[in-house]
């Protein structure tokens, strides 16, 4: 069982930046992929960014240029840097990790952190 704890959410004004953190209870490189999702009220959960253990990373097309995903292997933490925030970025942001257990891919979720962008 892998525990994921998000932090760093809060209230930001349009144009400001926030950095979310996802701390894992295991070595981050043991996880096949760590990703950030978000879910706005009344909307489906959507993939924001992902970072694979071999280093490949992806950011949703609509967010590329403003959002960046990175990791600190020593801290077992994955970050989501969000710049030039917009009101439409308001959502609960969830950390997700997948880990191979044999040939089976286990899925883990954090509890989520609220990001509110408003003037």
PDB file of C-alpha atoms in Angstrom:
ATOM      1  CA  UNK A   1       0.000   0.000   0.000  1.00  0.00           C
ATOM      2  CA  UNK A   2       1.367   3.369  -1.037  1.00  0.00           C
ATOM      3  CA  UNK A   3       0.241   6.505   0.754  1.00  0.00           C
ATOM      4  CA  UNK A   4       0.189   9.798  -1.107  1.00  0.00           C
ATOM      5  CA  UNK A   5      -0.146  13.112   0.690  1.00  0.00           C
ATOM      6  CA  UNK A   6      -0.791  16.298  -1.267  1.00  0.00           C
ATOM      7  CA  UNK A   7      -0.095  19.779  -0.003  1.00  0.00           C
ATOM      8  CA  UNK A   8       0.345  23.291  -1.320  1.00  0.00           C
ATOM      9  CA  UNK A   9      -3.178  24.123  -2.400  1.00  0.00           C
ATOM     10  CA  UNK A  10      -4.978  27.252  -1.395  1.00  0.00           C
ATOM     11  CA  UNK A  11      -6.321  30.537  -2.676  1.00  0.00           C
ATOM     12  CA  UNK A  12      -4.494  32.392  -5.416  1.00  0.00           C
ATOM     13  CA  UNK A  13      -5.277  35.432  -7.508  1.00  0.00           C
ATOM     14  CA  UNK A  14      -5.285  35.223 -11.285  1.00  0.00           C
ATOM     15  CA  UNK A  15      -1.731  35.393 -12.585  1.00  0.00           C
ATOM     16  CA  UNK A  16      -0.164  34.053  -9.415  1.00  0.00           C
ATOM     17  CA  UNK A  17       1.652  30.760  -8.972  1.00  0.00           C
ATOM     18  CA  UNK A  18       1.256  27.770  -6.694  1.00  0.00           C
ATOM     19  CA  UNK A  19       3.347  24.649  -6.220  1.00  0.00           C
ATOM     20  CA  UNK A  20       1.635  21.459  -5.199  1.00  0.00           C
ATOM     21  CA  UNK A  21       3.533  18.631  -3.548  1.00  0.00           C
ATOM     22  CA  UNK A  22       2.775  14.924  -3.490  1.00  0.00           C
ATOM     23  CA  UNK A  23       4.776  13.034  -0.906  1.00  0.00           C
ATOM     24  CA  UNK A  24       4.886   9.268  -1.339  1.00  0.00           C
ATOM     25  CA  UNK A  25       5.375   6.726   1.439  1.00  0.00           C
ATOM     26  CA  UNK A  26       7.707   4.719  -0.773  1.00  0.00           C
ATOM     27  CA  UNK A  27      10.666   5.437  -3.009  1.00  0.00           C
ATOM     28  CA  UNK A  28       9.315   7.527  -5.847  1.00  0.00           C
ATOM     29  CA  UNK A  29      11.341   5.592  -8.418  1.00  0.00           C
ATOM     30  CA  UNK A  30       9.555   2.388  -7.421  1.00  0.00           C
ATOM     31  CA  UNK A  31       6.378   3.872  -8.797  1.00  0.00           C
ATOM     32  CA  UNK A  32       5.770   3.326 -12.498  1.00  0.00           C
ATOM     33  CA  UNK A  33       4.135   6.711 -12.897  1.00  0.00           C
ATOM     34  CA  UNK A  34       3.003   9.572 -10.689  1.00  0.00           C
ATOM     35  CA  UNK A  35       0.386  11.926 -12.051  1.00  0.00           C
ATOM     36  CA  UNK A  36      -1.699  14.920 -11.123  1.00  0.00           C
ATOM     37  CA  UNK A  37      -5.411  15.002 -11.894  1.00  0.00           C
ATOM     38  CA  UNK A  38      -7.946  17.681 -11.157  1.00  0.00           C
ATOM     39  CA  UNK A  39     -11.673  17.796 -10.782  1.00  0.00           C
ATOM     40  CA  UNK A  40     -13.746  20.942 -10.910  1.00  0.00           C
ATOM     41  CA  UNK A  41     -17.301  21.001  -9.502  1.00  0.00           C
ATOM     42  CA  UNK A  42     -19.666  19.205 -11.844  1.00  0.00           C
ATOM     43  CA  UNK A  43     -16.840  18.098 -14.110  1.00  0.00           C
ATOM     44  CA  UNK A  44     -15.068  14.807 -14.740  1.00  0.00           C
ATOM     45  CA  UNK A  45     -11.642  14.248 -13.292  1.00  0.00           C
ATOM     46  CA  UNK A  46      -9.012  15.142 -15.872  1.00  0.00           C
ATOM     47  CA  UNK A  47      -5.338  14.329 -16.246  1.00  0.00           C
ATOM     48  CA  UNK A  48      -3.109  17.343 -15.717  1.00  0.00           C
ATOM     49  CA  UNK A  49       0.406  15.943 -15.905  1.00  0.00           C
ATOM     50  CA  UNK A  50       2.315  12.694 -15.476  1.00  0.00           C
ATOM     51  CA  UNK A  51       5.882  11.702 -14.750  1.00  0.00           C
ATOM     52  CA  UNK A  52       7.151   8.185 -15.400  1.00  0.00           C
ATOM     53  CA  UNK A  53       9.931   6.576 -13.395  1.00  0.00           C
ATOM     54  CA  UNK A  54      12.168   6.467 -16.477  1.00  0.00           C
ATOM     55  CA  UNK A  55      11.872  10.241 -16.766  1.00  0.00           C
ATOM     56  CA  UNK A  56       9.302  10.831 -19.491  1.00  0.00           C
ATOM     57  CA  UNK A  57       6.830  13.496 -18.573  1.00  0.00           C
ATOM     58  CA  UNK A  58       3.624  14.801 -20.107  1.00  0.00           C
ATOM     59  CA  UNK A  59       1.479  17.845 -19.498  1.00  0.00           C
ATOM     60  CA  UNK A  60      -2.031  18.291 -20.872  1.00  0.00           C
ATOM     61  CA  UNK A  61      -1.915  20.258 -24.103  1.00  0.00           C
ATOM     62  CA  UNK A  62      -4.112  23.024 -22.744  1.00  0.00           C
ATOM     63  CA  UNK A  63      -1.816  23.522 -19.734  1.00  0.00           C
ATOM     64  CA  UNK A  64       1.573  23.188 -21.362  1.00  0.00           C
ATOM     65  CA  UNK A  65       3.601  26.316 -20.849  1.00  0.00           C
ATOM     66  CA  UNK A  66       1.944  27.120 -17.536  1.00  0.00           C
ATOM     67  CA  UNK A  67       2.167  23.842 -15.607  1.00  0.00           C
ATOM     68  CA  UNK A  68       5.300  21.796 -14.966  1.00  0.00           C
ATOM     69  CA  UNK A  69       5.732  18.432 -13.254  1.00  0.00           C
ATOM     70  CA  UNK A  70       8.955  17.479 -11.531  1.00  0.00           C
ATOM     71  CA  UNK A  71      10.239  15.275  -8.735  1.00  0.00           C
ATOM     72  CA  UNK A  72      12.759  15.118  -5.936  1.00  0.00           C
ATOM     73  CA  UNK A  73      13.919  11.526  -5.647  1.00  0.00           C
ATOM     74  CA  UNK A  74      15.560  12.089  -2.263  1.00  0.00           C
ATOM     75  CA  UNK A  75      12.337  13.526  -0.820  1.00  0.00           C
ATOM     76  CA  UNK A  76      10.117  10.984  -2.631  1.00  0.00           C
ATOM     77  CA  UNK A  77       8.014  13.891  -3.728  1.00  0.00           C
ATOM     78  CA  UNK A  78       6.461  14.943  -7.025  1.00  0.00           C
ATOM     79  CA  UNK A  79       5.654  18.577  -7.636  1.00  0.00           C
ATOM     80  CA  UNK A  80       3.206  20.415  -9.842  1.00  0.00           C
ATOM     81  CA  UNK A  81       4.290  23.964 -10.531  1.00  0.00           C
ATOM     82  CA  UNK A  82       1.360  26.068 -11.700  1.00  0.00           C
ATOM     83  CA  UNK A  83       2.061  29.514 -13.120  1.00  0.00           C
ATOM     84  CA  UNK A  84      -0.165  32.290 -14.423  1.00  0.00           C
ATOM     85  CA  UNK A  85      -3.146  30.725 -12.722  1.00  0.00           C
ATOM     86  CA  UNK A  86      -6.604  31.328 -14.135  1.00  0.00           C
ATOM     87  CA  UNK A  87     -10.038  31.032 -12.532  1.00  0.00           C
ATOM     88  CA  UNK A  88     -10.677  27.947 -14.660  1.00  0.00           C
ATOM     89  CA  UNK A  89      -7.825  26.207 -12.850  1.00  0.00           C
ATOM     90  CA  UNK A  90     -10.004  26.098  -9.762  1.00  0.00           C
ATOM     91  CA  UNK A  91     -10.431  22.440  -8.814  1.00  0.00           C
ATOM     92  CA  UNK A  92      -9.466  19.762  -6.360  1.00  0.00           C
ATOM     93  CA  UNK A  93      -6.073  18.450  -7.418  1.00  0.00           C
ATOM     94  CA  UNK A  94      -5.316  14.791  -6.796  1.00  0.00           C
ATOM     95  CA  UNK A  95      -2.054  12.911  -6.838  1.00  0.00           C
ATOM     96  CA  UNK A  96      -2.157   9.456  -8.405  1.00  0.00           C
ATOM     97  CA  UNK A  97       0.480   6.773  -8.495  1.00  0.00           C
ATOM     98  CA  UNK A  98       0.671   3.408 -10.179  1.00  0.00           C
ATOM     99  CA  UNK A  99       2.971   0.630  -9.096  1.00  0.00           C
ATOM    100  CA  UNK A 100       3.629  -2.759 -10.602  1.00  0.00           C
ATOM    101  CA  UNK A 101       3.055  -5.610  -8.198  1.00  0.00           C
ATOM    102  CA  UNK A 102       4.257  -8.500 -10.288  1.00  0.00           C
ATOM    103  CA  UNK A 103       2.379  -8.016 -13.547  1.00  0.00           C
ATOM    104  CA  UNK A 104      -0.502  -6.192 -11.906  1.00  0.00           C
ATOM    105  CA  UNK A 105      -0.647  -2.396 -11.894  1.00  0.00           C
ATOM    106  CA  UNK A 106      -1.912  -1.055  -8.544  1.00  0.00           C
ATOM    107  CA  UNK A 107      -3.546   2.363  -8.429  1.00  0.00           C
ATOM    108  CA  UNK A 108      -3.229   4.783  -5.494  1.00  0.00           C
ATOM    109  CA  UNK A 109      -4.796   8.176  -4.842  1.00  0.00           C
ATOM    110  CA  UNK A 110      -4.171  10.993  -2.434  1.00  0.00           C
ATOM    111  CA  UNK A 111      -6.927  12.805  -0.607  1.00  0.00           C
ATOM    112  CA  UNK A 112      -6.772  15.863  -2.844  1.00  0.00           C
ATOM    113  CA  UNK A 113      -5.931  19.502  -2.265  1.00  0.00           C
ATOM    114  CA  UNK A 114      -8.184  22.415  -3.157  1.00  0.00           C
ATOM    115  CA  UNK A 115      -6.925  25.125  -5.471  1.00  0.00           C
ATOM    116  CA  UNK A 116      -9.081  28.211  -5.824  1.00  0.00           C
ATOM    117  CA  UNK A 117      -8.168  30.981  -8.229  1.00  0.00           C
ATOM    118  CA  UNK A 118     -10.172  34.113  -7.666  1.00  0.00           C
ATOM    119  CA  UNK A 119      -9.705  37.842  -7.417  1.00  0.00           C
TER     120      UNK A 119
END
